[in-house]
PDB file of C-alpha atoms in Angstrom:
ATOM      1  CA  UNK Z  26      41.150 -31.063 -24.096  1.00 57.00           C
ATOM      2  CA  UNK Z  27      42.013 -28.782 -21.285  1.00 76.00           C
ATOM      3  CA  UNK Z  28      45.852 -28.580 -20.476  1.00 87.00           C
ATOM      4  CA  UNK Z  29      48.086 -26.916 -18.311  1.00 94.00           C
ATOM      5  CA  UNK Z  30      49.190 -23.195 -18.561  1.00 96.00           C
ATOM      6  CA  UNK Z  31      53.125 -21.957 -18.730  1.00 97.00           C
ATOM      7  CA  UNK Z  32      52.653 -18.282 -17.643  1.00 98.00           C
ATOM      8  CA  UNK Z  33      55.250 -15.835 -16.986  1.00 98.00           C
ATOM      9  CA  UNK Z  34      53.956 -13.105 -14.882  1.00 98.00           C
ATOM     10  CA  UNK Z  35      55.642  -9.455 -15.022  1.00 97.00           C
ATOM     11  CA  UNK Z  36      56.001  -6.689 -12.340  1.00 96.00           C
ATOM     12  CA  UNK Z  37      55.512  -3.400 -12.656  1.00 97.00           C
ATOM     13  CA  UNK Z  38      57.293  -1.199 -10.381  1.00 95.00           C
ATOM     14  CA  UNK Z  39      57.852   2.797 -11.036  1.00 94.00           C
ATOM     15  CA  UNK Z  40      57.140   2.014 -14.897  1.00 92.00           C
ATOM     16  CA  UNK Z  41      60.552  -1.317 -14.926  1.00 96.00           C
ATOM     17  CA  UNK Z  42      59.710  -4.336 -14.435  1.00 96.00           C
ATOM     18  CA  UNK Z  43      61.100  -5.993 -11.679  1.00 96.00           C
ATOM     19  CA  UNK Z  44      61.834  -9.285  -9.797  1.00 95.00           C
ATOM     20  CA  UNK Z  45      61.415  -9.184  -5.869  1.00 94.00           C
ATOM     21  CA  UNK Z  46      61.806 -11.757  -3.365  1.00 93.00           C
ATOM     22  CA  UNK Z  47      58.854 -11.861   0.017  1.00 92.00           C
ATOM     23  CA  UNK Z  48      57.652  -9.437  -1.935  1.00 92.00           C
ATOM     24  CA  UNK Z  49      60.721  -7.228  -0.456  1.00 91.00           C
ATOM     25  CA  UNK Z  50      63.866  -5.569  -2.275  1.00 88.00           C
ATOM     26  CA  UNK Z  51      61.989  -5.159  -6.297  1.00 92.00           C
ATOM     27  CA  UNK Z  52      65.347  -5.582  -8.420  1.00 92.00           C
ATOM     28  CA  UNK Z  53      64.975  -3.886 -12.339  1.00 94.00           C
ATOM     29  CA  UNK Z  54      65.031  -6.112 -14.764  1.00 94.00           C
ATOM     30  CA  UNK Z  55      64.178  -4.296 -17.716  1.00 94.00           C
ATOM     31  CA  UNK Z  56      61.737  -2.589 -20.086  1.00 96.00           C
ATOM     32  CA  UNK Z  57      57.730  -4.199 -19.503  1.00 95.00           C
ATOM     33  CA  UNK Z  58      56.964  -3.891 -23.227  1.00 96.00           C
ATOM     34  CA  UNK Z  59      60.501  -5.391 -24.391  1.00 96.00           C
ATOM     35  CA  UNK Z  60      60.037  -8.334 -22.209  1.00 96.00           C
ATOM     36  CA  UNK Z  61      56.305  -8.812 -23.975  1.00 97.00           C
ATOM     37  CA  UNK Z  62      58.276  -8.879 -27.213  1.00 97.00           C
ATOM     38  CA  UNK Z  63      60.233 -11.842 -26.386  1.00 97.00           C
ATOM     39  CA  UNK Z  64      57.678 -13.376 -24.896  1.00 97.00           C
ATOM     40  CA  UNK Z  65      55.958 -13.051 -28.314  1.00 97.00           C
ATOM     41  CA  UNK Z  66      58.580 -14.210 -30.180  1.00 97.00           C
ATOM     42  CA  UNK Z  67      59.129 -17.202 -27.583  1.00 96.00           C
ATOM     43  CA  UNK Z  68      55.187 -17.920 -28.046  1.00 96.00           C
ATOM     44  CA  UNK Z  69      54.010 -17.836 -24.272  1.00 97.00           C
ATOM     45  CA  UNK Z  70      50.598 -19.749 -23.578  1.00 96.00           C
ATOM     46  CA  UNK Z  71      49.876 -16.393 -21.389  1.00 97.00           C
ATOM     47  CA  UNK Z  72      51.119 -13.533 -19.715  1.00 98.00           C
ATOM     48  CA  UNK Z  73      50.455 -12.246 -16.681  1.00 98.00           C
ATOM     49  CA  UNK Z  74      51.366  -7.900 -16.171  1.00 98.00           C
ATOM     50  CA  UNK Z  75      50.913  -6.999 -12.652  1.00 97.00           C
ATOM     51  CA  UNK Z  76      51.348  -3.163 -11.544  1.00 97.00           C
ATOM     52  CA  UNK Z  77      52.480  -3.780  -7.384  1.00 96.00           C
ATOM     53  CA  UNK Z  78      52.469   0.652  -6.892  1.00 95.00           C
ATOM     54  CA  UNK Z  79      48.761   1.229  -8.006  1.00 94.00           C
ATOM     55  CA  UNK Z  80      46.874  -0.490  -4.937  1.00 92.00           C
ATOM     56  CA  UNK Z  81      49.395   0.523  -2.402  1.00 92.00           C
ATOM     57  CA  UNK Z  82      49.774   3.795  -3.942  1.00 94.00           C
ATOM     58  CA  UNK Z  83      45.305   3.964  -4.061  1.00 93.00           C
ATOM     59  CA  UNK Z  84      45.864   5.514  -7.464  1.00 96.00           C
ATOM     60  CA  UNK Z  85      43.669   3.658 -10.967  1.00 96.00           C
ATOM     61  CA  UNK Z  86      45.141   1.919 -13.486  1.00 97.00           C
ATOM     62  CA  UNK Z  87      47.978   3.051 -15.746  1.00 96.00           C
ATOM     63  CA  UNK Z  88      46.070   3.024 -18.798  1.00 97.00           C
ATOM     64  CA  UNK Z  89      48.515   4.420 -20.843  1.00 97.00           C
ATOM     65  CA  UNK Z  90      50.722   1.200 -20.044  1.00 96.00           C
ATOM     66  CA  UNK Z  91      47.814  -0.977 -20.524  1.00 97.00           C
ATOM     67  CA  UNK Z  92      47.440   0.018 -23.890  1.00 97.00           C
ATOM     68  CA  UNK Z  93      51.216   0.092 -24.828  1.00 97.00           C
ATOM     69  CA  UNK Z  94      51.224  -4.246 -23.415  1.00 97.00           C
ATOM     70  CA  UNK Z  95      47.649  -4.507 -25.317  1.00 97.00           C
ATOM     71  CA  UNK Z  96      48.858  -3.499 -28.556  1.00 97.00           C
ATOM     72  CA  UNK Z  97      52.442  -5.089 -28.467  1.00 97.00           C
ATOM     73  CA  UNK Z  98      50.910  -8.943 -26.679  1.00 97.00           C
ATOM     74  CA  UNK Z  99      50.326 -11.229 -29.165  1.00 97.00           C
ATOM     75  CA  UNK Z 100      49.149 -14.040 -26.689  1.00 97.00           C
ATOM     76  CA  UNK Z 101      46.228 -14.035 -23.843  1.00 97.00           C
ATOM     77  CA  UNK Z 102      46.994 -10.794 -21.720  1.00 98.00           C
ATOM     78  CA  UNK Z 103      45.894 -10.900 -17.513  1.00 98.00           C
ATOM     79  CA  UNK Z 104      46.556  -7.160 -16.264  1.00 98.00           C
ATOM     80  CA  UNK Z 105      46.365  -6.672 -12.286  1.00 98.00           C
ATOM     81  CA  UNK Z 106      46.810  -2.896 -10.508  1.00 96.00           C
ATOM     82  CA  UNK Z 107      44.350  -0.884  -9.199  1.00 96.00           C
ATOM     83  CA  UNK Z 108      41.704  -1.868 -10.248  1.00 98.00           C
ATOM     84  CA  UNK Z 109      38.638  -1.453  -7.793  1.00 97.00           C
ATOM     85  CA  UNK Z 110      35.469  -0.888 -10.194  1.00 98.00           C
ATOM     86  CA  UNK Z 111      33.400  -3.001 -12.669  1.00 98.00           C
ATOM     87  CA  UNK Z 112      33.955   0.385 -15.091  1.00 98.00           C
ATOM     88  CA  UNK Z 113      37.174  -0.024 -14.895  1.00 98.00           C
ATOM     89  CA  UNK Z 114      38.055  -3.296 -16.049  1.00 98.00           C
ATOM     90  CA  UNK Z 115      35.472  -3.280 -18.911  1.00 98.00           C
ATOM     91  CA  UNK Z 116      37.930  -0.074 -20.363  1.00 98.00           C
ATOM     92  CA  UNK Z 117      40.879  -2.511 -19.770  1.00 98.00           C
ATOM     93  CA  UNK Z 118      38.772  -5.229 -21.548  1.00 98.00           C
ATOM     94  CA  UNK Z 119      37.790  -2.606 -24.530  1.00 98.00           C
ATOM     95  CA  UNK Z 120      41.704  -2.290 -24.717  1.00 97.00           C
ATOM     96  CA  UNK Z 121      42.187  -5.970 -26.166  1.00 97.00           C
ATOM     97  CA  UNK Z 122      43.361  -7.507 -22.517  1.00 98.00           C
ATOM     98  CA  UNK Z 123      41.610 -10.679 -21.890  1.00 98.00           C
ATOM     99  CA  UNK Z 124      41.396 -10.645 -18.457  1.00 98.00           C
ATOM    100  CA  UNK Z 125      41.219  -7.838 -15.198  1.00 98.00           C
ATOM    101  CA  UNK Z 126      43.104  -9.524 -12.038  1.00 98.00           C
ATOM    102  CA  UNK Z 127      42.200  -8.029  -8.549  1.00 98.00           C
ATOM    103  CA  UNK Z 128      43.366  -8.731  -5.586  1.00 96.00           C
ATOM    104  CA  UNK Z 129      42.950  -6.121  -2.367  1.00 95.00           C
ATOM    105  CA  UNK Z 130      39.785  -4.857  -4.262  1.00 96.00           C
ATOM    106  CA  UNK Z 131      38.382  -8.331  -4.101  1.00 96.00           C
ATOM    107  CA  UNK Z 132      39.108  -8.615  -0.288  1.00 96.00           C
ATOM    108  CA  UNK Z 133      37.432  -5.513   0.392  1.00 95.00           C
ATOM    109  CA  UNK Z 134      34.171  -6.042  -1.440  1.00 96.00           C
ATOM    110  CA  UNK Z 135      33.886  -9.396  -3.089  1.00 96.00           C
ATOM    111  CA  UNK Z 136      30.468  -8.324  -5.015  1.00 97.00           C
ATOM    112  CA  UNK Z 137      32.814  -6.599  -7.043  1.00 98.00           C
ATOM    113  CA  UNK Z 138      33.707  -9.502  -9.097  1.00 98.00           C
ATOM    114  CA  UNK Z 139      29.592  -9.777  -9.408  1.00 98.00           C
ATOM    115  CA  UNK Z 140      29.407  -6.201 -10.955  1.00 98.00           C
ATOM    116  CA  UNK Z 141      33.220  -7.717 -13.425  1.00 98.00           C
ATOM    117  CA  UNK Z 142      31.344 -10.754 -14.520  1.00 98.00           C
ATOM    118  CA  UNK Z 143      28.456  -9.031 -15.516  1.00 98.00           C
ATOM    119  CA  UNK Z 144      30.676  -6.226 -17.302  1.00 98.00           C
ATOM    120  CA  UNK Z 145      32.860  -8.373 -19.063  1.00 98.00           C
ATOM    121  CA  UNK Z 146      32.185 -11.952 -18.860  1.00 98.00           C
ATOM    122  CA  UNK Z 147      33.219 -14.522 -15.838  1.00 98.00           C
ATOM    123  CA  UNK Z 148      35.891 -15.644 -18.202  1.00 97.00           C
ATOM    124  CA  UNK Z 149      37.727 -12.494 -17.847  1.00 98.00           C
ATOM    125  CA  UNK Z 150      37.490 -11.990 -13.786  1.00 98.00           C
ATOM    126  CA  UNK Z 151      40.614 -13.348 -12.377  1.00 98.00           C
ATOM    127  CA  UNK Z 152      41.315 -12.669  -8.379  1.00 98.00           C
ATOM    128  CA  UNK Z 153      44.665 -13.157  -6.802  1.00 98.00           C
ATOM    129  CA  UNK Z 154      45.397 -14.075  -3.380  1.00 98.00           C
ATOM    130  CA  UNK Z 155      48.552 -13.587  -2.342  1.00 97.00           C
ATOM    131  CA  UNK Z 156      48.649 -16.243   0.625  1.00 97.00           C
ATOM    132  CA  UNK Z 157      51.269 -17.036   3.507  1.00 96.00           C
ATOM    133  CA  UNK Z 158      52.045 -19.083   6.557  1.00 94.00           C
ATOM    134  CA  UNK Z 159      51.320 -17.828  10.110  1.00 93.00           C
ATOM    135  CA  UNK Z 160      53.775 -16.762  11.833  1.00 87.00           C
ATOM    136  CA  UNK Z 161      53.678 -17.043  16.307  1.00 81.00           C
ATOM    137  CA  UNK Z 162      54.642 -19.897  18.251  1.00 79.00           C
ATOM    138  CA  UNK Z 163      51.560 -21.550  17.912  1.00 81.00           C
ATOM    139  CA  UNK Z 164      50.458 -20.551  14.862  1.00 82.00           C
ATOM    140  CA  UNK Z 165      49.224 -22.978  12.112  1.00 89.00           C
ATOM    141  CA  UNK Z 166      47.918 -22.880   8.650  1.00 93.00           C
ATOM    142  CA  UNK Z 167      48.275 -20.036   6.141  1.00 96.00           C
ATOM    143  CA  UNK Z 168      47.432 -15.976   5.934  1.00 96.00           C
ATOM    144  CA  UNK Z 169      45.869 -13.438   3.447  1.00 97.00           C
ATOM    145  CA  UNK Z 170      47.702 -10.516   2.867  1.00 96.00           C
ATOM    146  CA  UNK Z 171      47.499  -7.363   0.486  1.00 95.00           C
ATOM    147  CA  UNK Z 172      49.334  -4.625  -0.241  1.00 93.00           C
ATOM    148  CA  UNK Z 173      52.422  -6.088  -1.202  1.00 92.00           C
ATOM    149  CA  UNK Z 174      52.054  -8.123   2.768  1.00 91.00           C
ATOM    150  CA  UNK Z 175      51.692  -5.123   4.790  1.00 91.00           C
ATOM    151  CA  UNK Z 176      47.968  -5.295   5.508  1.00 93.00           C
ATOM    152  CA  UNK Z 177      46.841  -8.966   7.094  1.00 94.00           C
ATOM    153  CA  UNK Z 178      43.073  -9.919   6.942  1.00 94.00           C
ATOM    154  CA  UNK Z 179      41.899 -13.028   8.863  1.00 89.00           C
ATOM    155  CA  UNK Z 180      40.253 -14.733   6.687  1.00 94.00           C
ATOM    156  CA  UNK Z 181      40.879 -18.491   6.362  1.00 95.00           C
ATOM    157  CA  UNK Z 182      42.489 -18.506   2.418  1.00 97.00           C
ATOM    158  CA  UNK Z 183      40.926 -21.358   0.724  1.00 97.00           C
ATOM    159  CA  UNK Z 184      37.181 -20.879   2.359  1.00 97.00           C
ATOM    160  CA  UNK Z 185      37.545 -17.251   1.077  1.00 97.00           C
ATOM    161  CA  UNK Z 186      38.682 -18.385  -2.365  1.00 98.00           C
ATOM    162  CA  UNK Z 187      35.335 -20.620  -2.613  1.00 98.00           C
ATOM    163  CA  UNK Z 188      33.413 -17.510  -1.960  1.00 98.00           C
ATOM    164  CA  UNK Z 189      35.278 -15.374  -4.633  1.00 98.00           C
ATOM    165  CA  UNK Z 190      34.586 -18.388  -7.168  1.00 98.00           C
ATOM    166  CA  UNK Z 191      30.739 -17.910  -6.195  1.00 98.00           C
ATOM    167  CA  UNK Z 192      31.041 -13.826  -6.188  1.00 98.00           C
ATOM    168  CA  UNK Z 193      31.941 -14.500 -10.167  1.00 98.00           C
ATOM    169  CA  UNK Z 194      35.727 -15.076 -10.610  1.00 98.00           C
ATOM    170  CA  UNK Z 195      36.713 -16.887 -13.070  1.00 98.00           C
ATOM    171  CA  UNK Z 196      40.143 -18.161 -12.234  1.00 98.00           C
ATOM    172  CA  UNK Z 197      41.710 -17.444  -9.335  1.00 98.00           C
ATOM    173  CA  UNK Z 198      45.815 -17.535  -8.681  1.00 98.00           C
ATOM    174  CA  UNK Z 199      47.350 -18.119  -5.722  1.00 98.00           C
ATOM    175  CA  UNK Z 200      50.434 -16.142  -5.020  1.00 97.00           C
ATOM    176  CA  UNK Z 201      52.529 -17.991  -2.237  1.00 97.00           C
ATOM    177  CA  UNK Z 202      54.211 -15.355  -0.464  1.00 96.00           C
ATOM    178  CA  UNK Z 203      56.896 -17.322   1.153  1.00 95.00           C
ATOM    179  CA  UNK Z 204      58.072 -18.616  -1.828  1.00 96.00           C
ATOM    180  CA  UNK Z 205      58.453 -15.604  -4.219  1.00 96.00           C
ATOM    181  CA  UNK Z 206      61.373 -15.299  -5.904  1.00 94.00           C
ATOM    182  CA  UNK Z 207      63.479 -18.390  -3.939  1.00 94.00           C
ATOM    183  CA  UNK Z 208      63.364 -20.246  -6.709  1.00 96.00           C
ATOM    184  CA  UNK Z 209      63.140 -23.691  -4.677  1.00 95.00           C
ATOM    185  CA  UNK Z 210      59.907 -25.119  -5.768  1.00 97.00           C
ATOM    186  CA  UNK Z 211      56.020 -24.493  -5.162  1.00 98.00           C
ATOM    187  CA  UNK Z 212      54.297 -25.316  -1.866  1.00 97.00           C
ATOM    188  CA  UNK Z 213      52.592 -28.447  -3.576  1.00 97.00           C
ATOM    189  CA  UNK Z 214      50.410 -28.841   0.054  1.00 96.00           C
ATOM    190  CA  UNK Z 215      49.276 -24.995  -0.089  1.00 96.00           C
ATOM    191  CA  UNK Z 216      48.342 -26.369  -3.944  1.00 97.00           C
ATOM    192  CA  UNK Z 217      46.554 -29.092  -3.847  1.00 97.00           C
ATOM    193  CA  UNK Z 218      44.049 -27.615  -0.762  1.00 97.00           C
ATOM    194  CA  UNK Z 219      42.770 -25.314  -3.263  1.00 98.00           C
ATOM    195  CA  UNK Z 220      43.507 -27.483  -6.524  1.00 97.00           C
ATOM    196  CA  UNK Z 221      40.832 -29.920  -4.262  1.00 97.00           C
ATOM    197  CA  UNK Z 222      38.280 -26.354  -2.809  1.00 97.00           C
ATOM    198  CA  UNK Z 223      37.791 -24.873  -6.446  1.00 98.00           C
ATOM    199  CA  UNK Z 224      35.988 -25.834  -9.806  1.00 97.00           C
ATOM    200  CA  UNK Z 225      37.106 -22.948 -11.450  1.00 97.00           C
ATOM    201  CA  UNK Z 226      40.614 -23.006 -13.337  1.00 97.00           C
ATOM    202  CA  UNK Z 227      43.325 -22.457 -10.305  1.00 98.00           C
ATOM    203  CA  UNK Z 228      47.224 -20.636 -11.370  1.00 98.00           C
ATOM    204  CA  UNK Z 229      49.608 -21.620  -9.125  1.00 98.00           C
ATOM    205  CA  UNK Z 230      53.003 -18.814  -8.338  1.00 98.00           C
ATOM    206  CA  UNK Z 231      55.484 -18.609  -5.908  1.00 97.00           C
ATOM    207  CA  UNK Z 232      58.710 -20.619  -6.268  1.00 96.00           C
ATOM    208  CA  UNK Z 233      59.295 -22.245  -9.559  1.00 97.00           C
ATOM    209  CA  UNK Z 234      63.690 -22.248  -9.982  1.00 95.00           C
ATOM    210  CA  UNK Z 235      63.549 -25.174 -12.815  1.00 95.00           C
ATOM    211  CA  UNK Z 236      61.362 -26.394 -15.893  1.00 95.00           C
ATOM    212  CA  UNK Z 237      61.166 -29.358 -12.892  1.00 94.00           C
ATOM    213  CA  UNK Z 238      59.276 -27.557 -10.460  1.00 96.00           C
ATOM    214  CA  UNK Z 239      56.859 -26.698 -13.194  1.00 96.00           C
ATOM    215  CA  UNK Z 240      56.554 -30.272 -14.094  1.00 94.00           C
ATOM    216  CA  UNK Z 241      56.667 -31.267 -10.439  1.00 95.00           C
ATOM    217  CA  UNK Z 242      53.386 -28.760 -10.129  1.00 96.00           C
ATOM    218  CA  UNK Z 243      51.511 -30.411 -12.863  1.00 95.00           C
ATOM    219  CA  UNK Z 244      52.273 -34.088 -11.970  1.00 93.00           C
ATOM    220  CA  UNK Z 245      50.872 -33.560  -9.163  1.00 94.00           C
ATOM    221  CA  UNK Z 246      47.687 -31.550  -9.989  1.00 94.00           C
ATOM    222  CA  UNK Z 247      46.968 -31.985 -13.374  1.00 92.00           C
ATOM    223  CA  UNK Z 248      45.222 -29.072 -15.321  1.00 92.00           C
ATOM    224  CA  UNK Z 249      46.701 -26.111 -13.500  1.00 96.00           C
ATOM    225  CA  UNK Z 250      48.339 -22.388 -14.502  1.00 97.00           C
ATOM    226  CA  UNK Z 251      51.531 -23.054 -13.348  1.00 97.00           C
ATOM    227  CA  UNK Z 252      53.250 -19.559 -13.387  1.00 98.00           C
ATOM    228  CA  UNK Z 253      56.511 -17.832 -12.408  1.00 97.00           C
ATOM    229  CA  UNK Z 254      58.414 -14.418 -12.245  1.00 96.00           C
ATOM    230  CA  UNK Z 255      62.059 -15.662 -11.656  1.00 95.00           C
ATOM    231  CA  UNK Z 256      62.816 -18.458 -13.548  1.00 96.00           C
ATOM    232  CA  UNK Z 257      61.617 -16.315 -16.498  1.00 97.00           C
ATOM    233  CA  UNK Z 258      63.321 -13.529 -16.259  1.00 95.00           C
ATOM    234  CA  UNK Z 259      66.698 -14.565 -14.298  1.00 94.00           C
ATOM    235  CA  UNK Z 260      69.397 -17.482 -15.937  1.00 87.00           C
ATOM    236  CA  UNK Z 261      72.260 -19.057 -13.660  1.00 81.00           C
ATOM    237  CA  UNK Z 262      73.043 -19.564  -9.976  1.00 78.00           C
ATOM    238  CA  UNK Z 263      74.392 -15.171 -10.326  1.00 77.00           C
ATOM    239  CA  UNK Z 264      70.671 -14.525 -11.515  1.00 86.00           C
ATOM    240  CA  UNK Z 265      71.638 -12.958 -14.604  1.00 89.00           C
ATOM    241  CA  UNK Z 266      68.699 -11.079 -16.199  1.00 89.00           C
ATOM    242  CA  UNK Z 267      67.675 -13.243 -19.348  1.00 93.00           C
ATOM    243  CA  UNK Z 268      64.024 -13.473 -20.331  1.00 95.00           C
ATOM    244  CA  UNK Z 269      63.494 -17.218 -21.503  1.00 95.00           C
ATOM    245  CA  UNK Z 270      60.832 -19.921 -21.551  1.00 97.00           C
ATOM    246  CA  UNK Z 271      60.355 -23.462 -22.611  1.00 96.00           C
ATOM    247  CA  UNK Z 272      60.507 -24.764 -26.124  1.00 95.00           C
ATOM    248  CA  UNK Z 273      57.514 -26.079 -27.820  1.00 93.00           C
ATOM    249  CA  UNK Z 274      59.035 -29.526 -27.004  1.00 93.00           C
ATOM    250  CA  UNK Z 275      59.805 -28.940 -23.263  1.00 92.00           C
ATOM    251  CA  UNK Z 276      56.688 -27.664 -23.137  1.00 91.00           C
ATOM    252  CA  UNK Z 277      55.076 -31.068 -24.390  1.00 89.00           C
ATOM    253  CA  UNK Z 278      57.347 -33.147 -21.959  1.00 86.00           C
ATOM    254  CA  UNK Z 279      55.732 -30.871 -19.108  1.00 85.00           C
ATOM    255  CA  UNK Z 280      52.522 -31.860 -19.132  1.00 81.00           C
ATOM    256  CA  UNK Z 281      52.383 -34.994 -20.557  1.00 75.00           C
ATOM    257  CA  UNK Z 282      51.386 -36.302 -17.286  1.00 57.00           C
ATOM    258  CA  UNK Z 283      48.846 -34.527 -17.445  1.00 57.00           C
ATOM    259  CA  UNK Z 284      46.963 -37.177 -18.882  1.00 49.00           C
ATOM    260  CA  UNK Z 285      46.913 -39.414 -15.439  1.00 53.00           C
ATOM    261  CA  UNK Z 286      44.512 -37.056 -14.098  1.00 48.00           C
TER     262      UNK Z 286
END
């Protein structure tokens, strides 16, 4: 049976990884391949390694640090960053990474997650959409945005994620700008619109602070990827950096209501 996903999800910033918040302010929280370690050790379902410099920087993929996370991961790796050809993420595949995220490249030309799913398999095509609200006085609804949210594309978010699923993705995440790194819950309404749009597997990030909001996430929607930066990497109301994630038996009492859905 299918059941939900607890993924920590890692940025990469000048080679550290770091925490931001509204994608503003990156603070260093330590060495990528260290956290993977412990991540190992603390038997994650998945981890998720994006790179936020390569696509605003328009330089490829670090492959050198792919292959250093590829080696050390010991569970299901998704690696996002640069990434804007089919050749591309089949060498990232050949590495031992399970799946290629994209995210401006996929705006840009979505027949390039036809060309991924040919190269490596639908299974491994993962696009992120890093989604916010509007913003005017009579603005409604919610916003794409790449490039770390300096570039704004009007394209309505969940219509556009139904046409990525078609193009060949996979799974698609939904990064909830507004809510990075506050730590006060996801936007369960953004959620559920395209929990209800898609039929491929949906991961959820933006705005988990407690093992609650993550249970909160999966009440609600059932089989999800509920994922966070954060609350993985951070411990205490001072935001000390600690890398930690649930026990085997907090995991359990997570999605056991999973089962009403």
């Amino acid at each position: 049976m299918l059941r939900p996903r607890i993924i920590p999800c890692l940025l990469v910033h000048q080679g550290g990884l770091v925490k931001t918040q509204g994608f503003k302010e990156p603070k260093y929280v330590g060495d990528p391949i260290n956290a993977v370690r412990i991540f190992n050790e603390k038997e994650a379902d998945e981890l998720m390694v994006l790179d936020i410099d390569a696509t605003v920087n328009r330089v490829a993929p670090d492959f050198a640090l792919i292959a250093k996370l590829a080696a050390e991961c010991r569970m299901p790796l998704c690696y996002g960053g640069g990434v804007t050809t089919a050749e591309q993420a089949a060498r990232i595949v050949d590495m031992g990474v399970e799946k290629v995220a994209v995210s401006a490249a996929a705006i840009a030309k979505p027949y390039l997650l036809t060309e991924m799913a040919a190269a490596v398999g639908r299974q491994s095509v993962v696009a992120v959409l890093d989604v916010r609200k509007r913003t005017g006085l009579f603005a409604k609804g919610y916003e794409l945005c790449t490039h770390n949210g300096k570039t704004t594309h009007k394209l309505d978010p969940v219509v556009f994620s139904k046409q990525l699923q078609d193009a060949g993705a996979g799974e698609i995440v939904i990064n909830s700008v507004d809510r990075d790194g506050i730590m006060q819950g996801y936007d369960l309404g953004l959620a559920m619109q395209f929990k209800q749009a898609l039929k491929v597997p949906v991961t959820f990030l933006g705005g988990a602070g407690s093992l609650e909001h993550m249970g909160e996430l999966i009440s609600n929607l059932g089989v999800v990827g509920a994922s966070a930066g954060s609350l993985f990497v951070f411990k205490g109301k001072y935001r000390a950096v600690l890398i930690n994630y649930p026990t085997p038996d907090q995991k359990v009492k997570l999605c056991r209501d999973t089962l009403k859905h």
